[in-house]
Short mmCIF file of N, CA and C in Angstrom, two decimals:
data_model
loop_
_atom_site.label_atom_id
_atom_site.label_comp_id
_atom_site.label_asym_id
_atom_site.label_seq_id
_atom_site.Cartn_x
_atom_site.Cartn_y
_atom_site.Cartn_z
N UNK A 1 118.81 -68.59 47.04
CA UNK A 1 119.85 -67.58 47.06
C UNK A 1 119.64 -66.71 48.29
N UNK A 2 120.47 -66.31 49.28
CA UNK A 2 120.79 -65.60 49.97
C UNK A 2 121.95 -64.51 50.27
N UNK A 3 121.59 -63.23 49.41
CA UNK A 3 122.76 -62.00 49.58
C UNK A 3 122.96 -61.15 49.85
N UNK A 4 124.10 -60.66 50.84
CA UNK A 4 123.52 -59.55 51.80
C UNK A 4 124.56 -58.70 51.43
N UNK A 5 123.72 -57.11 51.28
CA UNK A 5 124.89 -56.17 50.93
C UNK A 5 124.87 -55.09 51.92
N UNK A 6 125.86 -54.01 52.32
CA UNK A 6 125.76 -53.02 52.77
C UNK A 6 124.39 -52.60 53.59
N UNK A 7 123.33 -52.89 52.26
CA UNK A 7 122.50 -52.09 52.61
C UNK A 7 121.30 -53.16 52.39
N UNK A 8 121.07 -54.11 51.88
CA UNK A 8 120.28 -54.94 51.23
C UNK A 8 120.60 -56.55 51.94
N UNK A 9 119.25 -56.98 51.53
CA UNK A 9 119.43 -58.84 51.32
C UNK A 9 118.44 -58.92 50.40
N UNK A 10 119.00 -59.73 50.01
CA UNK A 10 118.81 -60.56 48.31
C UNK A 10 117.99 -62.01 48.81
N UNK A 11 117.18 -62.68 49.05
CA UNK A 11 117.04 -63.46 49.47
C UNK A 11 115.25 -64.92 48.69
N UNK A 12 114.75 -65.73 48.74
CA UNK A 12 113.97 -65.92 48.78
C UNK A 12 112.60 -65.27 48.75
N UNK A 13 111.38 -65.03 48.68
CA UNK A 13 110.47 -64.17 49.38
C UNK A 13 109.78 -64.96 50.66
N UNK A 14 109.04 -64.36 50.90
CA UNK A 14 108.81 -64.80 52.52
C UNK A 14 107.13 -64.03 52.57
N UNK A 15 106.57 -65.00 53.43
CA UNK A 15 104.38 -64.53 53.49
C UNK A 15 104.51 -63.05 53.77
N UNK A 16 105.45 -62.44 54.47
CA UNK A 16 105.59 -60.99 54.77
C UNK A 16 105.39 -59.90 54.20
N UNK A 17 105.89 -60.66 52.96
CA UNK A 17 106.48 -59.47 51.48
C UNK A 17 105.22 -59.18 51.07
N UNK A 18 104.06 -59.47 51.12
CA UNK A 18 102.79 -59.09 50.42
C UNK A 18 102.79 -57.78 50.18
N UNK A 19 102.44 -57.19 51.35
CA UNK A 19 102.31 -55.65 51.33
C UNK A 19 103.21 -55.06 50.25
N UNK A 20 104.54 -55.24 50.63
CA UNK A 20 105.44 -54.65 49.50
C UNK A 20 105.48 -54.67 48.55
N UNK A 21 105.12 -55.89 47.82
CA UNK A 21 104.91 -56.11 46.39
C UNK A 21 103.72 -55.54 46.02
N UNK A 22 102.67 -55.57 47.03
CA UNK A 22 101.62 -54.86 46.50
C UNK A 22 101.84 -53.36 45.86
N UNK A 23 102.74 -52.61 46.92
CA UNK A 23 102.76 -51.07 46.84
C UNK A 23 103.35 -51.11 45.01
N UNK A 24 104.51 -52.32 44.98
CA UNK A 24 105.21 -52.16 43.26
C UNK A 24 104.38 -52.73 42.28
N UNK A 25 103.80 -54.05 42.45
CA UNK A 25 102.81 -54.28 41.64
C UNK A 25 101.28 -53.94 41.16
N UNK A 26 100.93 -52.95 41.81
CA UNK A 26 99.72 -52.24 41.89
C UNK A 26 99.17 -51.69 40.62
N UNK A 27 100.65 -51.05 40.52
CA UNK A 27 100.88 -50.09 39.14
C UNK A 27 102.06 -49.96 38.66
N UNK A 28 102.60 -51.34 37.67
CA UNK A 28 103.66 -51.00 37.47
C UNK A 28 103.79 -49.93 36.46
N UNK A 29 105.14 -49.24 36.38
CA UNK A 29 105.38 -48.17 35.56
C UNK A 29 106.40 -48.30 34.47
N UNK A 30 106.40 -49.75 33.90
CA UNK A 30 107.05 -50.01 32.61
C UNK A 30 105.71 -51.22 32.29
N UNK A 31 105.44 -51.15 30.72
CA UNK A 31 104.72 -52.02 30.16
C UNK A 31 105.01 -53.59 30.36
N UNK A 32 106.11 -53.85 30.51
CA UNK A 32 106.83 -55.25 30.33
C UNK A 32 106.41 -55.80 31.73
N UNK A 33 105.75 -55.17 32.98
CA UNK A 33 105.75 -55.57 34.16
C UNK A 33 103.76 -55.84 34.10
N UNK A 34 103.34 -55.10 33.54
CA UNK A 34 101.92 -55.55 33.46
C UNK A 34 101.37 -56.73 33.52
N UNK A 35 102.13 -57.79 33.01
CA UNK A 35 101.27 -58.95 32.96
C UNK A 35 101.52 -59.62 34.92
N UNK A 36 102.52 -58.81 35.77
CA UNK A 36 102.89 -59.18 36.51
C UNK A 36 101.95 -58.25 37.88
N UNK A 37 101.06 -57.12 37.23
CA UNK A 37 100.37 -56.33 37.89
C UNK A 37 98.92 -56.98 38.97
N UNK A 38 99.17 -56.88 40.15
CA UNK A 38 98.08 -57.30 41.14
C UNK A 38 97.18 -56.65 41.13
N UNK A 39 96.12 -57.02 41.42
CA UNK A 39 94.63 -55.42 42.06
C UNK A 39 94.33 -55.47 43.21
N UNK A 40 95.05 -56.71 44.25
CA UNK A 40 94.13 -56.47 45.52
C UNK A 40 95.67 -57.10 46.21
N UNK A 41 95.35 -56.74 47.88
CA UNK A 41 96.04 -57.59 48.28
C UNK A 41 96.57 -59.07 48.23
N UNK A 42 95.10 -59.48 47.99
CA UNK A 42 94.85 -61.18 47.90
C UNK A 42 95.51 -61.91 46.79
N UNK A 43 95.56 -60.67 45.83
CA UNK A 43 96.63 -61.01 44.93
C UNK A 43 97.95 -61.09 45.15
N UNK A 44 98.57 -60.55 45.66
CA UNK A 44 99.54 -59.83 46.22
C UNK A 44 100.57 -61.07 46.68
N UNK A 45 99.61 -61.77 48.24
CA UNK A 45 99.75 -62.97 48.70
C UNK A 45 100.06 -63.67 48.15
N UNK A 46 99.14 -64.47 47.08
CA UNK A 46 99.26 -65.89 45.79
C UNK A 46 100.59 -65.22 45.31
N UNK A 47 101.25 -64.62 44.68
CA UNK A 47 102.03 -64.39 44.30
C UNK A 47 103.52 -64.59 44.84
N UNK A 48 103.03 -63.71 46.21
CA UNK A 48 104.14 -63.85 47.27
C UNK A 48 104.69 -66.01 47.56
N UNK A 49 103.79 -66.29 47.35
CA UNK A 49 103.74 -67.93 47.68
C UNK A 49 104.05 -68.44 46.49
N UNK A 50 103.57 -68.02 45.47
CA UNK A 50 104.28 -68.77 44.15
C UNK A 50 106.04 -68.47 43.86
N UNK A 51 106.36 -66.83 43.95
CA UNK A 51 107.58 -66.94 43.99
C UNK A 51 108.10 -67.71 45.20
N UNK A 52 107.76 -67.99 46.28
CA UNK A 52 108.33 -68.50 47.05
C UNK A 52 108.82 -69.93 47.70
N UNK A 53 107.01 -70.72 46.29
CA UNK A 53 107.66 -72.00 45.79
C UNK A 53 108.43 -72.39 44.80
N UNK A 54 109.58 -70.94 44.49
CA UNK A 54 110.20 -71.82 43.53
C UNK A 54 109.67 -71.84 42.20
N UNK A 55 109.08 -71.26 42.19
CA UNK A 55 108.92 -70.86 40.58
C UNK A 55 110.03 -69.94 39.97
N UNK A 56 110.33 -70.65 39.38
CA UNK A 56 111.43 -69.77 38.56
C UNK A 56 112.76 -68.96 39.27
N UNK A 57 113.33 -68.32 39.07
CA UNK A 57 114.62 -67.89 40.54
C UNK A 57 114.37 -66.14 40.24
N UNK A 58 113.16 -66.23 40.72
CA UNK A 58 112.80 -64.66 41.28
C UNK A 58 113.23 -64.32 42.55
N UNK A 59 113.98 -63.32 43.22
CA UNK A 59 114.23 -63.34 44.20
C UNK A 59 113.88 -61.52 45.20
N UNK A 60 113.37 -61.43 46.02
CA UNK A 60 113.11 -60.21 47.08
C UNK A 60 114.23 -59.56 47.60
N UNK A 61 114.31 -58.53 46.68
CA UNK A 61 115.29 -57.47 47.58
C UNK A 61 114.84 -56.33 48.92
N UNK A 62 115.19 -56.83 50.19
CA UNK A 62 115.19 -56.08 50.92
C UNK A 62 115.85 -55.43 51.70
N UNK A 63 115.15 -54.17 52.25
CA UNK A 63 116.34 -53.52 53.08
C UNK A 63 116.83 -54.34 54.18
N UNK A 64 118.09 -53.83 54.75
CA UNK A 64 118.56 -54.90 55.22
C UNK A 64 118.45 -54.64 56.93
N UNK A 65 117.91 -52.86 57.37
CA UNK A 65 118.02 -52.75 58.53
C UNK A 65 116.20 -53.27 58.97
N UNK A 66 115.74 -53.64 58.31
CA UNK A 66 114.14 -53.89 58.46
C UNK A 66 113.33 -55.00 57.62
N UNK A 67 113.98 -55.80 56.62
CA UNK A 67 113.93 -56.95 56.03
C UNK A 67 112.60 -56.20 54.93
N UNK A 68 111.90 -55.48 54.97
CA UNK A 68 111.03 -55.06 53.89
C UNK A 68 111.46 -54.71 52.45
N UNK A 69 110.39 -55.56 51.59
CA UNK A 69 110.60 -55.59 50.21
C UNK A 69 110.54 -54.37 49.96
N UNK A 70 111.64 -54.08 48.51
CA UNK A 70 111.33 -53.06 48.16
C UNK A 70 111.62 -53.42 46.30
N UNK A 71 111.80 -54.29 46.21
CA UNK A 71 111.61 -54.78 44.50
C UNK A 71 111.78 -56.29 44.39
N UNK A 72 112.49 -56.90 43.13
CA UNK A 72 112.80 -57.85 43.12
C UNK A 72 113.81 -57.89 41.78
N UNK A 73 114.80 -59.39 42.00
CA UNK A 73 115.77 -59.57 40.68
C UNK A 73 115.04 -61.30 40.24
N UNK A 74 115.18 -60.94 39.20
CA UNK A 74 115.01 -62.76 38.70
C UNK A 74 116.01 -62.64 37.84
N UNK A 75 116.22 -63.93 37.86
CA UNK A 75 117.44 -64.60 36.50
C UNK A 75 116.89 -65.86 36.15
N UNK A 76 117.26 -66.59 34.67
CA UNK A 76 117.04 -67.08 34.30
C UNK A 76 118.44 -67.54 33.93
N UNK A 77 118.68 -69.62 33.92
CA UNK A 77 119.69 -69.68 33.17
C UNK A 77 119.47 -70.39 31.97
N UNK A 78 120.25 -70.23 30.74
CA UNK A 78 119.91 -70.63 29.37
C UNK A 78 121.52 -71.57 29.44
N UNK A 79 121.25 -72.38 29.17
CA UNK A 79 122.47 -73.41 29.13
C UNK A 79 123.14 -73.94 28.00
N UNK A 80 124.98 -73.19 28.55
CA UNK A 80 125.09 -74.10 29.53
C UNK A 80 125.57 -72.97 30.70
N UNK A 81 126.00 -72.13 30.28
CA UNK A 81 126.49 -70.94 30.86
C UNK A 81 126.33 -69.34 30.95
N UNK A 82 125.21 -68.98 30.32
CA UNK A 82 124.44 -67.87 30.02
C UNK A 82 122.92 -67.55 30.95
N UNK A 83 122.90 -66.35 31.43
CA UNK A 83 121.56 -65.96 32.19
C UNK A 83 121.33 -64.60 31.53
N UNK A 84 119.90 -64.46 32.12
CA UNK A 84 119.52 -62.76 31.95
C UNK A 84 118.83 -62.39 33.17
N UNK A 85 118.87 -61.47 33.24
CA UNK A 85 118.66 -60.81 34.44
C UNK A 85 117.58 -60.01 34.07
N UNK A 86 117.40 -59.39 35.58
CA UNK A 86 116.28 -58.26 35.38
C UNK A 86 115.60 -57.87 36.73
N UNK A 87 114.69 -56.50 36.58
CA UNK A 87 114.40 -56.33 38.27
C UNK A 87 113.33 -55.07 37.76
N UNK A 88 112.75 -54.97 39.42
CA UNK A 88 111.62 -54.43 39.12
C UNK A 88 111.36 -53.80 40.80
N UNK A 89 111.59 -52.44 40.91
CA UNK A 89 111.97 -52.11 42.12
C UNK A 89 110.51 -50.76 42.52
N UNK A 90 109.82 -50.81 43.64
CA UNK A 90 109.28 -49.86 44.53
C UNK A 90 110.08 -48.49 43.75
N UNK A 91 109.44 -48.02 43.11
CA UNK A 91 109.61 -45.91 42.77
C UNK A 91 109.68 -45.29 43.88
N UNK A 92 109.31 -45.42 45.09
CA UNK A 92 109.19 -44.79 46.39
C UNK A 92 110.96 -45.03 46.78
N UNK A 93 111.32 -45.94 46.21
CA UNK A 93 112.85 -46.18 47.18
C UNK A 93 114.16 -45.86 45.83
N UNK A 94 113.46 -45.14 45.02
CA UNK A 94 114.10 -44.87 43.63
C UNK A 94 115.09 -43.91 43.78
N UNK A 95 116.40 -43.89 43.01
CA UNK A 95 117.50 -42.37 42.77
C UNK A 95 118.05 -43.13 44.12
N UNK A 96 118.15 -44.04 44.99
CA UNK A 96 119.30 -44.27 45.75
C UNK A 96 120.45 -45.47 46.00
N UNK A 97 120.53 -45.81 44.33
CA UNK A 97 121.37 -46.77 44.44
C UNK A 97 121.34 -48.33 44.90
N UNK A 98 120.03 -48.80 45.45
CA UNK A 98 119.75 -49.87 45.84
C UNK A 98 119.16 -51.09 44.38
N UNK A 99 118.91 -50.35 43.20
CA UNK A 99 118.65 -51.84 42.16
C UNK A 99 120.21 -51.73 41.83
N UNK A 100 121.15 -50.86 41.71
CA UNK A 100 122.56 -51.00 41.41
C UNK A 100 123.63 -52.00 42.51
N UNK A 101 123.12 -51.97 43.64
CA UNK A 101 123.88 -52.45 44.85
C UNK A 101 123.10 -53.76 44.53
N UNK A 102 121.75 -53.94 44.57
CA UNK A 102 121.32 -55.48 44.03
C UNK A 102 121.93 -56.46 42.62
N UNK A 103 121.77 -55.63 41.72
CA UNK A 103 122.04 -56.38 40.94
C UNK A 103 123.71 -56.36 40.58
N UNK A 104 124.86 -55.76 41.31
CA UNK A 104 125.76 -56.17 41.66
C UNK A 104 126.00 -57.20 42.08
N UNK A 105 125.49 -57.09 42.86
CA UNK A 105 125.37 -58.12 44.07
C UNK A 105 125.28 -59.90 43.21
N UNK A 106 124.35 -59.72 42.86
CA UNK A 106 123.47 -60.64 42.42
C UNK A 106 124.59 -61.52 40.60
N UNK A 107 124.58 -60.29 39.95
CA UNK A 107 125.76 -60.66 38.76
C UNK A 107 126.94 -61.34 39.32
N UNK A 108 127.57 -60.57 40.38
CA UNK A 108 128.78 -61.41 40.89
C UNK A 108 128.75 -62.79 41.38
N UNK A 109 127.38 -62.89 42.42
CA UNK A 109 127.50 -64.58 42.28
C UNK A 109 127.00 -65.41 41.70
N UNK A 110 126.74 -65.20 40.32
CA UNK A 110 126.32 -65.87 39.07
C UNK A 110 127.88 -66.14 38.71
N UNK A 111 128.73 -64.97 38.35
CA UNK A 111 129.71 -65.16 37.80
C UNK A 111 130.87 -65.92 38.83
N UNK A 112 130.72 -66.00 40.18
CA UNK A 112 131.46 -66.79 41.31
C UNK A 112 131.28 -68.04 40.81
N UNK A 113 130.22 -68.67 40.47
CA UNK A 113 128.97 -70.00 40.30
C UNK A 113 128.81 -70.13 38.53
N UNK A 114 128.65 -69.93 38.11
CA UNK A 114 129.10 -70.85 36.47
C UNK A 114 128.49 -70.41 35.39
N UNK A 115 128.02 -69.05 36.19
CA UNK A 115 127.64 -67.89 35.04
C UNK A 115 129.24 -67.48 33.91
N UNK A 116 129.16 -67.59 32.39
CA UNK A 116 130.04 -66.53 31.63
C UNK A 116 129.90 -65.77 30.77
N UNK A 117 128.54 -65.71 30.77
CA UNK A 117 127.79 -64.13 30.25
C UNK A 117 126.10 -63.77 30.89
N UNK A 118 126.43 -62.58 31.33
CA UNK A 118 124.92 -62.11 31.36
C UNK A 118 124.35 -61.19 30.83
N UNK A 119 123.09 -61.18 30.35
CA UNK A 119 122.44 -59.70 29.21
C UNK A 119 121.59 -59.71 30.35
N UNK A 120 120.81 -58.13 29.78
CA UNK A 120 119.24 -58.37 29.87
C UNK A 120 118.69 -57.31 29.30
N UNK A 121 117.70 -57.09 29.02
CA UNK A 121 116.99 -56.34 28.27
C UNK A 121 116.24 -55.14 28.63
N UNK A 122 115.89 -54.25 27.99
CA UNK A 122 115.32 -52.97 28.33
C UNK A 122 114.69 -52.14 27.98
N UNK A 123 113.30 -51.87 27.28
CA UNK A 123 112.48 -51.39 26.25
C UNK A 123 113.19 -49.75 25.93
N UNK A 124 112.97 -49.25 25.19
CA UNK A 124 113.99 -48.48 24.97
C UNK A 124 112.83 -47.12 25.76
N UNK A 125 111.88 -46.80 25.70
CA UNK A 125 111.65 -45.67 26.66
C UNK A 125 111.58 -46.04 28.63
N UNK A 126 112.33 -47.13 28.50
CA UNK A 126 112.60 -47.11 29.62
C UNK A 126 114.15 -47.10 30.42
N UNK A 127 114.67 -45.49 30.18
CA UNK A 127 115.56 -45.23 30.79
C UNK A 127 116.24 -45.48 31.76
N UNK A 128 115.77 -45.53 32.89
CA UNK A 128 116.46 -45.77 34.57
C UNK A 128 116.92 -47.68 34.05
N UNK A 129 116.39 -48.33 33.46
CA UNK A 129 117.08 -49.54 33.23
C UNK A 129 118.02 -49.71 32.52
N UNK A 130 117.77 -48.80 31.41
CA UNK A 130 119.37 -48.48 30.12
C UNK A 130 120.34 -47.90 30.86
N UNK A 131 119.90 -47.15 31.94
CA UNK A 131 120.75 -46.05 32.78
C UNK A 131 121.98 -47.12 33.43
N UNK A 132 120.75 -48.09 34.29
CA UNK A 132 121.21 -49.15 35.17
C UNK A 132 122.66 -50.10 34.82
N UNK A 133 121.82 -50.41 33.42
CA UNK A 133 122.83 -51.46 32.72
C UNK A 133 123.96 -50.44 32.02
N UNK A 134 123.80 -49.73 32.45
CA UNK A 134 125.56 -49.07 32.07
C UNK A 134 126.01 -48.36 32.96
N UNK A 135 125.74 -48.32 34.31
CA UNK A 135 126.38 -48.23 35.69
C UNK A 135 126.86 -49.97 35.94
N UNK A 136 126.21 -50.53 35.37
CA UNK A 136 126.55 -51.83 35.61
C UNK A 136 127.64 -52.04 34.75
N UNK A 137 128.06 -51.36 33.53
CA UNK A 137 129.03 -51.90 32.80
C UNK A 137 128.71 -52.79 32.04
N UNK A 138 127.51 -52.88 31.32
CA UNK A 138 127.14 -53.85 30.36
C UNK A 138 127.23 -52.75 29.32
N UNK A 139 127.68 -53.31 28.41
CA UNK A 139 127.77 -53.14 26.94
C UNK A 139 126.04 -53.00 26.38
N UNK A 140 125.58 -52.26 25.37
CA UNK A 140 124.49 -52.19 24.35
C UNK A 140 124.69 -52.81 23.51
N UNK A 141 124.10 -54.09 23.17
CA UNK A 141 125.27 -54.81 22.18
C UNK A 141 123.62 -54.71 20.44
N UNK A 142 122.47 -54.25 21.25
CA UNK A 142 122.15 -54.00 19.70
C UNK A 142 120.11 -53.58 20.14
N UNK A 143 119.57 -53.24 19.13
CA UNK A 143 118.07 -52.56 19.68
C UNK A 143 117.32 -53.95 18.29
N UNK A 144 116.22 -54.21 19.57
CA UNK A 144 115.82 -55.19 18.29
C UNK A 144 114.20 -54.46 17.90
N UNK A 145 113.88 -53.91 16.71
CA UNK A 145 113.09 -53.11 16.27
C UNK A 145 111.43 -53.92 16.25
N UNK A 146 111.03 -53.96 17.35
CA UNK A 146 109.12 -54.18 17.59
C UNK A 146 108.82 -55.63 18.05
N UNK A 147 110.01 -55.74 18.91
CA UNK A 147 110.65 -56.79 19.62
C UNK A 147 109.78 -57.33 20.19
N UNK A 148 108.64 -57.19 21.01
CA UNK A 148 107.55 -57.32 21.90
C UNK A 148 106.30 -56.98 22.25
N UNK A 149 105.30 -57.25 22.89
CA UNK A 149 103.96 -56.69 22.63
C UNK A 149 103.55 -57.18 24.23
N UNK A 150 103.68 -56.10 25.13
CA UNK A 150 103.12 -56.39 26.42
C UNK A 150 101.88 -55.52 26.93
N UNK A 151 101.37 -54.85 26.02
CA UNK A 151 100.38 -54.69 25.78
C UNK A 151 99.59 -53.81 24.61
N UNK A 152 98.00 -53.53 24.35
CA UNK A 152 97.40 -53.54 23.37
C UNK A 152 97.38 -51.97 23.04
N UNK A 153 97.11 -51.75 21.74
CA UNK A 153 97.07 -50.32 21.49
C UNK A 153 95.82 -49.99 21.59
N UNK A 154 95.02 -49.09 21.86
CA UNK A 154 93.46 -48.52 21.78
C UNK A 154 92.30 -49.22 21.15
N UNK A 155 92.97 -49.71 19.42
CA UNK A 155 92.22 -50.82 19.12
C UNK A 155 92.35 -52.03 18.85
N UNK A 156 93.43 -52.44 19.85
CA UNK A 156 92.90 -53.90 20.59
C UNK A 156 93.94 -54.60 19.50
N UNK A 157 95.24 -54.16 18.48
CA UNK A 157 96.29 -54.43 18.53
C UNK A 157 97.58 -54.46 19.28
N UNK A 158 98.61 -54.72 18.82
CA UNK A 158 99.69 -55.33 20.08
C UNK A 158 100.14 -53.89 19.76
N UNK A 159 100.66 -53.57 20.81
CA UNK A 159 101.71 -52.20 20.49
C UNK A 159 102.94 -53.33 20.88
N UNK A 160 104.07 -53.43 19.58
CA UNK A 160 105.30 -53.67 19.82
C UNK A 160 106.33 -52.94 20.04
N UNK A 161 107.42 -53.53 20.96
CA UNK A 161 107.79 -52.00 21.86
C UNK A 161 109.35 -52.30 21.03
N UNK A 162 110.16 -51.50 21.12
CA UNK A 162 111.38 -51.63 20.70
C UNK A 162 112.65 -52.02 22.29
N UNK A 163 113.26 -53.06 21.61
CA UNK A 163 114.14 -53.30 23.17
C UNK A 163 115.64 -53.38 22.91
N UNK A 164 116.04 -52.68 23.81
CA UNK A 164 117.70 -52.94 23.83
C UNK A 164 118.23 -53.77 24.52
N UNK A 165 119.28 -54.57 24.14
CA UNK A 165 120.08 -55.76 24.84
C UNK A 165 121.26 -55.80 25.04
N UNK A 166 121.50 -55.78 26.31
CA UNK A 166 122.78 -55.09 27.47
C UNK A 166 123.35 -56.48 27.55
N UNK A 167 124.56 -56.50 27.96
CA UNK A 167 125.43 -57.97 28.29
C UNK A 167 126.55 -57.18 28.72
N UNK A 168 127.02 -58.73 29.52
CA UNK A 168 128.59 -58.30 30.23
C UNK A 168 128.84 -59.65 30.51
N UNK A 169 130.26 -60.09 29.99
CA UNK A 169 131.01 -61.19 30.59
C UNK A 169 131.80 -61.71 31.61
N UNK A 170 131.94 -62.56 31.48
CA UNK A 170 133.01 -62.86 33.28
C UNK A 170 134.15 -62.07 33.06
N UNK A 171 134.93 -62.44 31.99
CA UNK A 171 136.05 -61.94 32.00
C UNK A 171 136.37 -60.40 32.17
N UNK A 172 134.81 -59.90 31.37
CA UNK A 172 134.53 -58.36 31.64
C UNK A 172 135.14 -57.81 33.10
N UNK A 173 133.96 -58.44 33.70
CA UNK A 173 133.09 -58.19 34.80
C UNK A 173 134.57 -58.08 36.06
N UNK A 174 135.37 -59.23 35.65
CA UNK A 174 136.61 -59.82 36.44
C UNK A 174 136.82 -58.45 36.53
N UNK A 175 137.21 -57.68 35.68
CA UNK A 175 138.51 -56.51 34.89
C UNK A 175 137.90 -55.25 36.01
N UNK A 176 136.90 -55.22 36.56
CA UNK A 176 136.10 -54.21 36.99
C UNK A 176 136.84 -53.56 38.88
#
């Protein structure tokens, strides 16, 4: 995938992106991103190279006047015509509209291409994503109660988190 907006490209990742992902994966600041958390540069790298073989359709959002990462979108498709989305963006480049201009971006040419519904999900104390998905115009279509366990409570049980699940259709999406 290659998508370029205003302000952004949507693109592949590239050996470059290390650094950047490092600064977001260091410490992520939602639970659900932890298992995705680096400690060193060297980590950073392997990573940068695994998304970039194609594992899965994770993709590097960068700015577009300087090509530097500043998050990322993955989608997944569930077939025959359904994806979910999701993203995970640098706090340093936060409050200016760039995971909204991405994942615009990004929904529309799913739905150009043979997407006719997309959700995605959002632990419920994590606001700026509930925020997201309804600047996006996705619907709350329901909260699923201890939905997940991305990580342990003090003694070494799962803390299950509660998650909400956002969607929007083509036909929606068309109407917009």
């Amino acid at each position: 995938m290659h998508i370029e907006t205003n302000r952004l490209i949507i693109r592949n990742f590239k050996d470059k992106d290390a650094a950047g992902l490092y600064e977001y994966l260091a410490a992520p600041p939602v639970h659900c991103f932890y298992s995705e958390k680096v400690n060193s540069y060297e980590e950073a790298v392997k990573k940068v190279k695994e998304n970039g073989d194609g594992h899965g359709d994770c993709y590097a959002v960068c700015l577009r006047d300087t090509d530097f990462i500043i998050g990322e979108i993955f989608t997944m498709k569930e077939h025959p015509d359904t994806y979910s989305i999701g993203w995970n963006f640098n706090l340093k480049y936060g409050r200016k509209g760039y995971a909204k201009e991405a994942a615009q971006a990004v929904i529309t040419n799913l739905f150009e291409n043979d997407a006719r519904r997309i959700y995605a999900y959002a632990e419920d104390d994590n606001l700026p994503s509930q925020k997201l998905c309804e600047r996006l115009g996705m619907r709350r279509e329901g909260l699923f109660v201890e939905f997940i366990s991305f990580v342990n409570n003090s003694d070494g049980t799962p803390l299950y988190e509660n998650t909400y699940q956002y969607a929007v259709l083509k036909k929606e999406w068309n109407m917009k």
